CSV table of N, CA and C and ligand atoms in Angstrom, one decimal:
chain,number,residue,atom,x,y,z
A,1,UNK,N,124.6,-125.3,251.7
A,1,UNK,CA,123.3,-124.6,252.0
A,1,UNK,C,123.7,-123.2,252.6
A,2,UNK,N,123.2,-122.3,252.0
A,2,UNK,CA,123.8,-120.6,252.5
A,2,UNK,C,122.8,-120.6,253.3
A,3,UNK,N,123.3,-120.0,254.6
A,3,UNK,CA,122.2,-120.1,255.9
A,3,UNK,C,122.5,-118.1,255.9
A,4,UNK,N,121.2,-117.7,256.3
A,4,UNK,CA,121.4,-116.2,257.1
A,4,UNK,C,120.5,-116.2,258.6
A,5,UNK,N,120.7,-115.3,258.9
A,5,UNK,CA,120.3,-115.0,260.8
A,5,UNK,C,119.9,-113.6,260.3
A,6,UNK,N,118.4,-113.2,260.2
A,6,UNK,CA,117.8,-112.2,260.8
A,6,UNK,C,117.7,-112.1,262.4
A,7,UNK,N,118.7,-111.0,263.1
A,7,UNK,CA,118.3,-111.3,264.6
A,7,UNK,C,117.8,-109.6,264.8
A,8,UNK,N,117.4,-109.6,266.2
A,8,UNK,CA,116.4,-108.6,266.3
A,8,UNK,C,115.7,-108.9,267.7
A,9,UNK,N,115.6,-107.1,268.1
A,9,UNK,CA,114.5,-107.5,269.5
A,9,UNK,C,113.1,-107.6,268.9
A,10,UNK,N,112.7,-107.2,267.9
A,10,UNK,CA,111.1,-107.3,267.6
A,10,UNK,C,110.6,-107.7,268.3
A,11,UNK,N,110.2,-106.3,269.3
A,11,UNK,CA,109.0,-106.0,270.2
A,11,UNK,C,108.2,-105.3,269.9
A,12,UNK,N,107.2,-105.3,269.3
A,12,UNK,CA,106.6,-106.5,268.3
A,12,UNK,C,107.4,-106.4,267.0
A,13,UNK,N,107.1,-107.6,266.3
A,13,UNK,CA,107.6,-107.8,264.7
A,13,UNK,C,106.7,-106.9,263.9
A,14,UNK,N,107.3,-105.9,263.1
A,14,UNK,CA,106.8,-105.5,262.6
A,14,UNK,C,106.1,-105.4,260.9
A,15,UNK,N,105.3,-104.7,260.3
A,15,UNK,CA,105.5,-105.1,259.0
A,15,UNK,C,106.5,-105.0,258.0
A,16,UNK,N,107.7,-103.7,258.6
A,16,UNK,CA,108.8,-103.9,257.8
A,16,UNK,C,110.3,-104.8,258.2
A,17,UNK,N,109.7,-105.5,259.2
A,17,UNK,CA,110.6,-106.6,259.0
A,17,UNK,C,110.2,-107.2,259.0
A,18,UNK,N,108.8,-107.9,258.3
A,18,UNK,CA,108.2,-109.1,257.3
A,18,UNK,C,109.2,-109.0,256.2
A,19,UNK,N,109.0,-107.5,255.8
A,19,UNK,CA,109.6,-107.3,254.8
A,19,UNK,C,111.3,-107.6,254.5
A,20,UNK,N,111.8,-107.6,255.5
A,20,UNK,CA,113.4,-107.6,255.1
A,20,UNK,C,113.2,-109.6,255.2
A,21,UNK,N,112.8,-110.0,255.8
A,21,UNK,CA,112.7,-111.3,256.2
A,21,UNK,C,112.6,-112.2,255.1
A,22,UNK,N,111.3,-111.5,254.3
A,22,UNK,CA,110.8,-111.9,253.2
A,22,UNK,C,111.9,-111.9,252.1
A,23,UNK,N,112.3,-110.7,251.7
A,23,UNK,CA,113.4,-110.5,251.1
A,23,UNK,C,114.6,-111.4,251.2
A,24,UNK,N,114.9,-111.6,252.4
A,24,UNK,CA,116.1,-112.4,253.0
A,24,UNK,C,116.2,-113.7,252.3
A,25,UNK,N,114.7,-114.3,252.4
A,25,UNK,CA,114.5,-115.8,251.9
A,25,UNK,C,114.4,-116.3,250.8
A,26,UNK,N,114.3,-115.1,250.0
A,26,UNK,CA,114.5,-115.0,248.8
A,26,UNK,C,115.9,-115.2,248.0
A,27,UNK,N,116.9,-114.9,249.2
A,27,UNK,CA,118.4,-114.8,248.7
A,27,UNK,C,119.2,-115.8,249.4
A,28,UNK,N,118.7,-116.5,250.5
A,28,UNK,CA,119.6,-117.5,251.2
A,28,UNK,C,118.5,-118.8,251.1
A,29,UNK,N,119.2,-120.1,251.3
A,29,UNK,CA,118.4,-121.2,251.6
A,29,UNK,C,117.6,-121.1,252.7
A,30,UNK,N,118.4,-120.6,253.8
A,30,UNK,CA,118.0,-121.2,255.1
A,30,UNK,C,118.0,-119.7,255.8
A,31,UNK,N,117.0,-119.2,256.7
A,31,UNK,CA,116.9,-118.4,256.9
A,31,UNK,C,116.4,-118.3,258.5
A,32,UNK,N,117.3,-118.0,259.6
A,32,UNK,CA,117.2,-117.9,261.3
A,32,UNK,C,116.7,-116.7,261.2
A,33,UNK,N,115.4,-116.3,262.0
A,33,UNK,CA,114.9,-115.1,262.5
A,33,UNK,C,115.6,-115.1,263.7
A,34,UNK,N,116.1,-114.7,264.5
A,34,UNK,CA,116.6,-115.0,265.9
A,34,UNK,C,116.3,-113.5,266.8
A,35,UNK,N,115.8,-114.1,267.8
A,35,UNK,CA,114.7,-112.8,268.9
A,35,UNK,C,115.8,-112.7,269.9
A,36,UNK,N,116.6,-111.6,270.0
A,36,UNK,CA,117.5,-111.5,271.0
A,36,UNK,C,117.4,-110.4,271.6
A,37,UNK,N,118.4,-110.4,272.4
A,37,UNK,CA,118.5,-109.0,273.1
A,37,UNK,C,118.9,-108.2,273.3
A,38,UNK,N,118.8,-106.9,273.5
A,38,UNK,CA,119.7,-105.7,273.2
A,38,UNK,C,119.2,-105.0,274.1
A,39,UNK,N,120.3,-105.1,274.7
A,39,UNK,CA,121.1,-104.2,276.2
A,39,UNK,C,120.6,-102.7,276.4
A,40,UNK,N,120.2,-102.5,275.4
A,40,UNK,CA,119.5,-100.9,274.9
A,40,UNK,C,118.2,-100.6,275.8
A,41,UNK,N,117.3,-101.6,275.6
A,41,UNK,CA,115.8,-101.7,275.3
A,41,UNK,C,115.4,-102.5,276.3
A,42,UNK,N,114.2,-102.1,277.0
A,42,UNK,CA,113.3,-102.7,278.1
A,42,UNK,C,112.3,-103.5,276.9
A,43,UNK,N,112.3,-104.8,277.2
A,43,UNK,CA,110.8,-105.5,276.3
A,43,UNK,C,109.6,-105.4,276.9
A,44,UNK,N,108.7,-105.0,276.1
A,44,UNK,CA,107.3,-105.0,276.4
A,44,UNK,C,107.1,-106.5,276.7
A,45,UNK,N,107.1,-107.7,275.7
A,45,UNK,CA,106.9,-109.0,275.2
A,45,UNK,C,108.0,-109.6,275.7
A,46,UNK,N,107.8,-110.7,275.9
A,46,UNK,CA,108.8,-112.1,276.3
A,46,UNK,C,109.1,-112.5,275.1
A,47,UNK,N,110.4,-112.9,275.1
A,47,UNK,CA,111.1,-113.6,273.9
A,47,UNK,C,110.0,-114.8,273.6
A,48,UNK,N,109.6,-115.8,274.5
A,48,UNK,CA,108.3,-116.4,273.7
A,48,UNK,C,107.2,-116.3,272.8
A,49,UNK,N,106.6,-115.1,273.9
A,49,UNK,CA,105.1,-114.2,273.0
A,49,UNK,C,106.3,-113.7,271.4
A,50,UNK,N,107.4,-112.9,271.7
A,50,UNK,CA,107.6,-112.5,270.6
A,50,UNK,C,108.1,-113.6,269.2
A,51,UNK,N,108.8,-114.7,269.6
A,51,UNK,CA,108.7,-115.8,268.9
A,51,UNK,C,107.5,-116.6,267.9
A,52,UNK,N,106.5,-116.3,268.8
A,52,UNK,CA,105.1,-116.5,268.4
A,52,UNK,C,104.4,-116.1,267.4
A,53,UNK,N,105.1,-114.5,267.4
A,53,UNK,CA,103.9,-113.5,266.5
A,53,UNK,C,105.0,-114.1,265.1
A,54,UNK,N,106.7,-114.0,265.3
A,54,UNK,CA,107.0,-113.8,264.4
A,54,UNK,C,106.9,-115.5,263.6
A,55,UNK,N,106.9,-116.9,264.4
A,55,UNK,CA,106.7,-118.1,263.8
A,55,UNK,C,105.0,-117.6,262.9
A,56,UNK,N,103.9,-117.2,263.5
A,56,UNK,CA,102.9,-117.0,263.0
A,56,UNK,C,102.5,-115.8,261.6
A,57,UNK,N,103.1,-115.1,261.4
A,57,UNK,CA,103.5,-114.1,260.8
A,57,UNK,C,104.6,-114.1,259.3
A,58,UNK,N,105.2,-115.6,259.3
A,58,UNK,CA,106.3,-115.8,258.6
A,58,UNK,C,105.6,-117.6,258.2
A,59,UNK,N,104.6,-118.1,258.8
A,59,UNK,CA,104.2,-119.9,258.6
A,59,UNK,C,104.1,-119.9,257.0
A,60,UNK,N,103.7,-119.0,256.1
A,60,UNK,CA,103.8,-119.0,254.1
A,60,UNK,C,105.2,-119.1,253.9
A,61,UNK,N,106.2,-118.4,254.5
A,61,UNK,CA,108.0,-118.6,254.1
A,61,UNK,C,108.4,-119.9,254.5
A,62,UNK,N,108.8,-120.7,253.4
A,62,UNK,CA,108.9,-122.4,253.6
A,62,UNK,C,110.5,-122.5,254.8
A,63,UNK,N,111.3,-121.6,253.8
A,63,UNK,CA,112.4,-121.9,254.6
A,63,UNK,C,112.8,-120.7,255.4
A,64,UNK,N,112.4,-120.2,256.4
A,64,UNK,CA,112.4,-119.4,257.9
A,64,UNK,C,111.9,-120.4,258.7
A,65,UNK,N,113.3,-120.0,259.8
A,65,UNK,CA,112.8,-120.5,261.4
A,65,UNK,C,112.9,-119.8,262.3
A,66,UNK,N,112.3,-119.7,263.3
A,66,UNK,CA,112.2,-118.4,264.2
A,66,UNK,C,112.6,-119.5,265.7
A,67,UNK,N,113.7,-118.7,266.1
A,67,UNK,CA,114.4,-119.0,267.2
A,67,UNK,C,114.8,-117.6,268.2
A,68,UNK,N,114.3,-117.9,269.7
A,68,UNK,CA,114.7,-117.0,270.8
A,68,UNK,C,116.0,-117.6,271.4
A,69,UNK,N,117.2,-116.7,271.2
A,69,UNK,CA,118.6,-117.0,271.4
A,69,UNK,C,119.0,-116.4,272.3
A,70,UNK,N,119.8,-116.4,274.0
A,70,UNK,CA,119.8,-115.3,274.7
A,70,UNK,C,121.6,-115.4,275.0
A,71,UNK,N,121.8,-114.9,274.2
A,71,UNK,CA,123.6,-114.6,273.8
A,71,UNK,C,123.9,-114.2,272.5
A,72,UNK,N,125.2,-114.1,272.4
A,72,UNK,CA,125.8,-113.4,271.4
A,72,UNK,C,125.7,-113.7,270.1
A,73,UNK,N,125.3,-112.5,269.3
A,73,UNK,CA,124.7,-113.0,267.6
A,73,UNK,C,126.1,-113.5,267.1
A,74,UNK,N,127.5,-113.2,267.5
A,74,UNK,CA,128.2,-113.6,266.9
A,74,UNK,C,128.5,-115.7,267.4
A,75,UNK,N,127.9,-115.4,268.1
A,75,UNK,CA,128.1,-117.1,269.0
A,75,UNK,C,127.0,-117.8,268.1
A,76,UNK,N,126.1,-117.6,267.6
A,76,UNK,CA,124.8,-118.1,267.3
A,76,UNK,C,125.1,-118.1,265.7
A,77,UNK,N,126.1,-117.3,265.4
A,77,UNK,CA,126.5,-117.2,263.4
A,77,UNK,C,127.3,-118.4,263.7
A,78,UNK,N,128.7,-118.9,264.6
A,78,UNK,CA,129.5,-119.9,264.6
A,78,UNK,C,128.4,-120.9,264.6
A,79,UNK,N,127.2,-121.0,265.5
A,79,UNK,CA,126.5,-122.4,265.7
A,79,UNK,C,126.1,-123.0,264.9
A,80,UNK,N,125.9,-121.8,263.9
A,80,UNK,CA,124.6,-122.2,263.0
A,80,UNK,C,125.2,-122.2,261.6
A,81,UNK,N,127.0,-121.5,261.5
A,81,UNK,CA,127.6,-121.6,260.3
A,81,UNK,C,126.7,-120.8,259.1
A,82,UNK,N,125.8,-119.6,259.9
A,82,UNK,CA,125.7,-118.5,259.1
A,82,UNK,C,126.5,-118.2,258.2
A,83,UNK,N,126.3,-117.9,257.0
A,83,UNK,CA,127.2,-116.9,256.2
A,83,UNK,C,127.4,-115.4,256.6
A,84,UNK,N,125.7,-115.0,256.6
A,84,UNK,CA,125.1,-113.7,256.6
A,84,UNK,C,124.2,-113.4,258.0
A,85,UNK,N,124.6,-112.4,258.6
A,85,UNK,CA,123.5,-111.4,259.2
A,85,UNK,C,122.7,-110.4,258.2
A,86,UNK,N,121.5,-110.3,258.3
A,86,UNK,CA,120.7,-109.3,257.3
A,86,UNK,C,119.6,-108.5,258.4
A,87,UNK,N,120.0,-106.9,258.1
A,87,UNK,CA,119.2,-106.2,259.0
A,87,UNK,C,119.1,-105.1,258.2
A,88,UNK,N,117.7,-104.6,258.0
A,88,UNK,CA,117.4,-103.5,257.9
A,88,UNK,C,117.5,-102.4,258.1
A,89,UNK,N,117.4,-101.5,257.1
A,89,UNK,CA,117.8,-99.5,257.6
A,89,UNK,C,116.8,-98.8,256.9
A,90,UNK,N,116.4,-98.1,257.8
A,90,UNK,CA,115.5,-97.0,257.3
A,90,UNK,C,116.3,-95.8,256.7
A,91,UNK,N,117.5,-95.3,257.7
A,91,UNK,CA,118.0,-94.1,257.6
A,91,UNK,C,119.4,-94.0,257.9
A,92,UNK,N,120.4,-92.8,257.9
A,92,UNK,CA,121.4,-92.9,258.4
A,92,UNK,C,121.4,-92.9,259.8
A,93,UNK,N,120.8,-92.8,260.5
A,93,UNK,CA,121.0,-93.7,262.1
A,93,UNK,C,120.7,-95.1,262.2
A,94,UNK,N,120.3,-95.7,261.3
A,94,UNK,CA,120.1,-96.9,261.2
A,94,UNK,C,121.7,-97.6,260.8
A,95,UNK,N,121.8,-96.7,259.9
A,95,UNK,CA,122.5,-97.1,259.6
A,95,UNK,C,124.7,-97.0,260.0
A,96,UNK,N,124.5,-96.0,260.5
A,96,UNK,CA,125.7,-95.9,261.5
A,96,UNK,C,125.3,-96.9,262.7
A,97,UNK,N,124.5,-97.1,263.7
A,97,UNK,CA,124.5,-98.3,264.2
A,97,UNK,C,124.9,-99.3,263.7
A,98,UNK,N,124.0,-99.5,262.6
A,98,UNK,CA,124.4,-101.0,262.1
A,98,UNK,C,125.8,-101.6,261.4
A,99,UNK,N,126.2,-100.2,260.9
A,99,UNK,CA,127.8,-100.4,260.5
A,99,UNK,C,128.7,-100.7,261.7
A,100,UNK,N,128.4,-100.0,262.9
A,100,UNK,CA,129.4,-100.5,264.2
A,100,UNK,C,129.5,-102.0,264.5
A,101,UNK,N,128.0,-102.1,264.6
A,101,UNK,CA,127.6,-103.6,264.7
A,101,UNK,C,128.0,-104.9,263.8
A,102,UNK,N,128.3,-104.3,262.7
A,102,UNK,CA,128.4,-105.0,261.7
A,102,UNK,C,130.2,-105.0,261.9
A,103,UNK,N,131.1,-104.4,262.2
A,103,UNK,CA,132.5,-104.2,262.1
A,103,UNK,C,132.7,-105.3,264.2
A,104,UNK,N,131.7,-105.1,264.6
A,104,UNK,CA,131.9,-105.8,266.2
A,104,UNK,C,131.6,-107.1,265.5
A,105,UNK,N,131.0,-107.8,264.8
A,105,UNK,CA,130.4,-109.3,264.5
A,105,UNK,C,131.4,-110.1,263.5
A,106,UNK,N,131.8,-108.8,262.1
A,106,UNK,CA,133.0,-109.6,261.8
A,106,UNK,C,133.7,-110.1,262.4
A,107,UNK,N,134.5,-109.4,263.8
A,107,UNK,CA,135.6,-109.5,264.3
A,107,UNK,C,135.3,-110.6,264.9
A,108,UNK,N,134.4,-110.8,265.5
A,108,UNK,CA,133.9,-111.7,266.5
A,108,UNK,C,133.6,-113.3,266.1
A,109,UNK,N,133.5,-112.9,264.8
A,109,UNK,CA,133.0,-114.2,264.0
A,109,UNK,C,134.6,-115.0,263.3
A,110,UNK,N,135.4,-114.1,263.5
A,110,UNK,CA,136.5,-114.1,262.6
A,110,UNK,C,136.5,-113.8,261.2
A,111,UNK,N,135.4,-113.3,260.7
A,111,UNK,CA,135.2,-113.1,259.5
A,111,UNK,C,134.9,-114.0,258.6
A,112,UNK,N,134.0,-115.0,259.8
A,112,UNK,CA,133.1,-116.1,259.0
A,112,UNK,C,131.5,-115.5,258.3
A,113,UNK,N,131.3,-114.2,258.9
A,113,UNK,CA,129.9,-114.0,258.8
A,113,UNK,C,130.1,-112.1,258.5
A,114,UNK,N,129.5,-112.1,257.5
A,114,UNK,CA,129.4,-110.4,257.1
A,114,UNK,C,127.7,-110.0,257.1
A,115,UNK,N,127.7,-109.0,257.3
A,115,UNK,CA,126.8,-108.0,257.6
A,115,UNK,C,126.1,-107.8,256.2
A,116,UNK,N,125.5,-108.2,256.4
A,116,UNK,CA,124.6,-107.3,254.6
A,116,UNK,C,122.8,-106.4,255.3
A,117,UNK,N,123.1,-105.5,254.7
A,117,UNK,CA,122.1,-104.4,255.0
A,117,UNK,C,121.3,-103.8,253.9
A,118,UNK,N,120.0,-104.5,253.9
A,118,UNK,CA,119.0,-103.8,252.9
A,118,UNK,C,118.3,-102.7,253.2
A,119,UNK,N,118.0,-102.0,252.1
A,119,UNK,CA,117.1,-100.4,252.7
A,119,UNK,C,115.6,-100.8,252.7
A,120,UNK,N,115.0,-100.2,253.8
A,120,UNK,CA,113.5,-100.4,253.9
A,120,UNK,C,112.6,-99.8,252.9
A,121,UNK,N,111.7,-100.4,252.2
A,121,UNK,CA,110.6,-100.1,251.5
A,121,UNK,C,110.4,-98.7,252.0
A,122,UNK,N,110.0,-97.4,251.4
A,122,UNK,CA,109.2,-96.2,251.6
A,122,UNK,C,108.6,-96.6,252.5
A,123,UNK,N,107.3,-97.5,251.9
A,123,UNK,CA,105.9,-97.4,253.1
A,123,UNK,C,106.3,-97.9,254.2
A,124,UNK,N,107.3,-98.5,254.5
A,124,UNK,CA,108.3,-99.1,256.0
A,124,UNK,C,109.1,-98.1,257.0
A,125,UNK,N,109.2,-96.7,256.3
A,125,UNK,CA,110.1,-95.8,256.4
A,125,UNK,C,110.0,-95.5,258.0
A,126,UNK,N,108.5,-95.0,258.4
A,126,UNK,CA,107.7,-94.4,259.3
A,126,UNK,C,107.6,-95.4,260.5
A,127,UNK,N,107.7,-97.3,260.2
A,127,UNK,CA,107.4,-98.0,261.1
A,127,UNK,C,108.6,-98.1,261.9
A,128,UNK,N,108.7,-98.6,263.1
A,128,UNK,CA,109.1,-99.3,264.7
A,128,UNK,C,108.4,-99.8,265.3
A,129,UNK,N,109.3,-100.6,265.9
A,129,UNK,CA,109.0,-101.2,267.2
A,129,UNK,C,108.3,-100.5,267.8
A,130,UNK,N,109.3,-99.2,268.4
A,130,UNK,CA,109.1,-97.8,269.4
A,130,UNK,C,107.8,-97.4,268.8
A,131,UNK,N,107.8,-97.0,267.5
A,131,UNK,CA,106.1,-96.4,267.4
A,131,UNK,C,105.1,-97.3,267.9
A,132,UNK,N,105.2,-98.5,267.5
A,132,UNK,CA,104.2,-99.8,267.8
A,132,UNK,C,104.1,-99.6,269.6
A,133,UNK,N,105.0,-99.5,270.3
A,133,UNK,CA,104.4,-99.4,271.6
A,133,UNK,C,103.9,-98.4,272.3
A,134,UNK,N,104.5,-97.3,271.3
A,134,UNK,CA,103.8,-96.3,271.9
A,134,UNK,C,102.3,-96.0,271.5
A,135,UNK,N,101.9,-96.3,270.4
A,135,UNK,CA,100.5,-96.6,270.0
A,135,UNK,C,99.6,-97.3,270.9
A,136,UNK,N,100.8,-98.4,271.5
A,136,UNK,CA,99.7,-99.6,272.0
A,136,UNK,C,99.6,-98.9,273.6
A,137,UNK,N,100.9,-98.0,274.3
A,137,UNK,CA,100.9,-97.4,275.3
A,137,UNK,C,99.1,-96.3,275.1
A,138,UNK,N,98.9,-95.5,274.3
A,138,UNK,CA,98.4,-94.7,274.6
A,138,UNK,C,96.9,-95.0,273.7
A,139,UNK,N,96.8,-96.7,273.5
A,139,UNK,CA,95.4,-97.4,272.9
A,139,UNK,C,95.2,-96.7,271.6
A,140,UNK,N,95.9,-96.6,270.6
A,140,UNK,CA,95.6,-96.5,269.1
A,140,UNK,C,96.0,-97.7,268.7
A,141,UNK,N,95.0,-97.4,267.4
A,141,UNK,CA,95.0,-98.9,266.5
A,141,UNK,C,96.4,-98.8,265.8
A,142,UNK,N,97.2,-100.2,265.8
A,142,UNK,CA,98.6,-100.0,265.5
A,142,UNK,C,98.2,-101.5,263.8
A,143,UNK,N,97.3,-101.6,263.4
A,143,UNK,CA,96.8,-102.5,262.7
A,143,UNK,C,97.6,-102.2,261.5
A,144,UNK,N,97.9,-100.8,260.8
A,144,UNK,CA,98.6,-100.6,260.1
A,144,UNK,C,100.2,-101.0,259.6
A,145,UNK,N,100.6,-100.9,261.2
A,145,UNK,CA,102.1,-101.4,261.1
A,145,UNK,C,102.3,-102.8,261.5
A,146,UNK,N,101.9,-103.7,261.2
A,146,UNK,CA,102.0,-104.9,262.1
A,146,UNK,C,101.3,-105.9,261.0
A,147,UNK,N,101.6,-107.5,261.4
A,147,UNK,CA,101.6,-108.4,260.1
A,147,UNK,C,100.0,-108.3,260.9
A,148,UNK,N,99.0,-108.9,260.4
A,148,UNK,CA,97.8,-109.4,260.9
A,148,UNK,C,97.7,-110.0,261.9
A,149,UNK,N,98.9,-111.4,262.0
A,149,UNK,CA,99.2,-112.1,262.9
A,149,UNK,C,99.5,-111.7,264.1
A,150,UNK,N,100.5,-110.6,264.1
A,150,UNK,CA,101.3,-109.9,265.2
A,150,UNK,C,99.8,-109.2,265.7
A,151,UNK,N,98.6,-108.6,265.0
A,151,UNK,CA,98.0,-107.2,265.5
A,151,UNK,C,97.0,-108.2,266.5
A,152,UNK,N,96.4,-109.7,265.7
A,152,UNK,CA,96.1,-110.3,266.6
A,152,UNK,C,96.5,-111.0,268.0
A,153,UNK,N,97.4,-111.5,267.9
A,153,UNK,CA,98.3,-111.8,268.8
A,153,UNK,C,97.3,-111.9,270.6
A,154,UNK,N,97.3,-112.5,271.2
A,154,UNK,CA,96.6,-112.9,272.4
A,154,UNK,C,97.6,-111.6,273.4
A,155,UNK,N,98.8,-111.7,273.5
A,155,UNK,CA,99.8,-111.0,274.4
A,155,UNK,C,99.6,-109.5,273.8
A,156,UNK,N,99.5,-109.3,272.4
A,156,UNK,CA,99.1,-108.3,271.6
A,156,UNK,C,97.7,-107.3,272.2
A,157,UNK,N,97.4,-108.0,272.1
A,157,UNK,CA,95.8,-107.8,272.5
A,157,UNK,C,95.7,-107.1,274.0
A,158,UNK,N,96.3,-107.8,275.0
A,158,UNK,CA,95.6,-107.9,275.9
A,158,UNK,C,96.3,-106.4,276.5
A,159,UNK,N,97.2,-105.9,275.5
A,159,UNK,CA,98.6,-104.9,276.0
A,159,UNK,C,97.6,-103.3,275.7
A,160,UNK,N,96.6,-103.9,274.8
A,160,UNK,CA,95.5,-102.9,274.0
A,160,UNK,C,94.6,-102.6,274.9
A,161,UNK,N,94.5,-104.1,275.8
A,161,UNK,CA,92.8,-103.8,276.6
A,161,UNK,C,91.8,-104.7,276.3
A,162,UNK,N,92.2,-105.1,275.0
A,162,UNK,CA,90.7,-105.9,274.0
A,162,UNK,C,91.1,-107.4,274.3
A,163,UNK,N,92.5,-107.7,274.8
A,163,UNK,CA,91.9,-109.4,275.3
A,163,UNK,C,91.6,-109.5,276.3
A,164,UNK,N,91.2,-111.0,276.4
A,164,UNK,CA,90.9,-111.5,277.1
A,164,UNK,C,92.0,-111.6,278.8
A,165,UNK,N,91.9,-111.1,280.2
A,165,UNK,CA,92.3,-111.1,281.4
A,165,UNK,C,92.2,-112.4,282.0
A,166,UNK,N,93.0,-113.0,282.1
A,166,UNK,CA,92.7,-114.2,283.4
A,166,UNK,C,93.1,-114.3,284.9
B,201,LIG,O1,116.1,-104.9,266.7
B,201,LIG,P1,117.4,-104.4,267.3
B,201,LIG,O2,117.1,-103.9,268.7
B,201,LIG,O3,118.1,-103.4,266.4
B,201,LIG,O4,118.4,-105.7,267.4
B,201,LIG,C1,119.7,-105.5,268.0
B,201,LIG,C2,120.2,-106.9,268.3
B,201,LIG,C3,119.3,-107.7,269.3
B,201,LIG,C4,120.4,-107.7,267.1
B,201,LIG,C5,121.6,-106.7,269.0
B,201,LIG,O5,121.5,-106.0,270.2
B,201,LIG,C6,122.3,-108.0,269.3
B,201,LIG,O6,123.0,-108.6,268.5
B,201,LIG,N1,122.2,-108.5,270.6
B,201,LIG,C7,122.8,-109.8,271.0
B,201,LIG,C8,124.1,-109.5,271.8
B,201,LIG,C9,125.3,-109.2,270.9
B,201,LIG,O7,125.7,-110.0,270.1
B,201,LIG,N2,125.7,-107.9,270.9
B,201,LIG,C10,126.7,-107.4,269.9
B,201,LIG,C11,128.1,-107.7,270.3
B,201,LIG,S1,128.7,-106.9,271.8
């Protein structure tokens, strides 16, 4: 069974990493969404809430599972006897990141697990995370970039103003 590990902070999940995801499942049996963390970036969302949008957002892909991992993607490829990491690029800064990252995970993995990198759909080109919070920072509708699931989202919502307060 070819296993892959989509990992990622997806704060929020967006619609173009439905899209790589989707894609993904289409090419591996078994397919790990994995919510981790990157040393980079302050989260808006708790690895739970963010677990949430993306298990609810991905429940039609038979074989995806969505797991919040808080360690090394290369420790979580040995666990899980990944073949594949698969991450998305918009551009060449996407993509020089992800080549570094991809040359740190071989190593780490011993070269049980390689890096494969799909290019994002056009209409994906424009989306992030970063735009997604900054929209929700300054109360615009972010409905466009985001699965349905994610734009509903209770933790989503309430980041907008429009949920519910307890
Ligand atoms: O969506 P992102 O922010 O581009 O995802 C980056 C992420 C979370 C995949 C990356 O930061 C990561 O792999 N974090 C886990 C820790 C790790 O393995 N770091 C790389 C080796 S030092």
């Amino acid at each position: 069974m070819r296993c892959a590990i989509c990992p990622g902070s997806f704060d929020p999940f967006t619609l173009g990493h439905l899209d790589i995801v989707r894609r993904t499942s289409r090419l591996f049996d078994r397919v790990i969404v994995a919510v981790m963390a990157n040393s980079e970036k302050h989260n808006l969302f708790s690895p739970e809430e963010r677990a949430r949008m993306i298990r609810n957002a991905t429940a039609d892909v038979p074989n995806v599972e969505v797991i919040a991992y808080d360690g090394l993607l290369s420790q979580l490829c040995r666990e899980t006897g990944a073949a594949a990491i698969v991450k998305g690029v918009r551009g060449t800064q996407d993509l020089e990141h992800e080549r570094m990252m991809a040359v740190v995970n071989h190593k780490l993995t011993g070269g049980e697990a390689e890096t494969l990198l799909l290019f994002s759909e056009p209409e994906h080109l424009h989306i992030s995370s970063t735009v997604v919070r900054e929209y929700l920072k300054y109360g615009l509708d972010c409905g466009e970039l985001l699965p349905p699931e994610v734009a509903g989202d209770p933790a989503l919502l309430l980041k907008t103003g429009r949920g519910e307060r307890r």
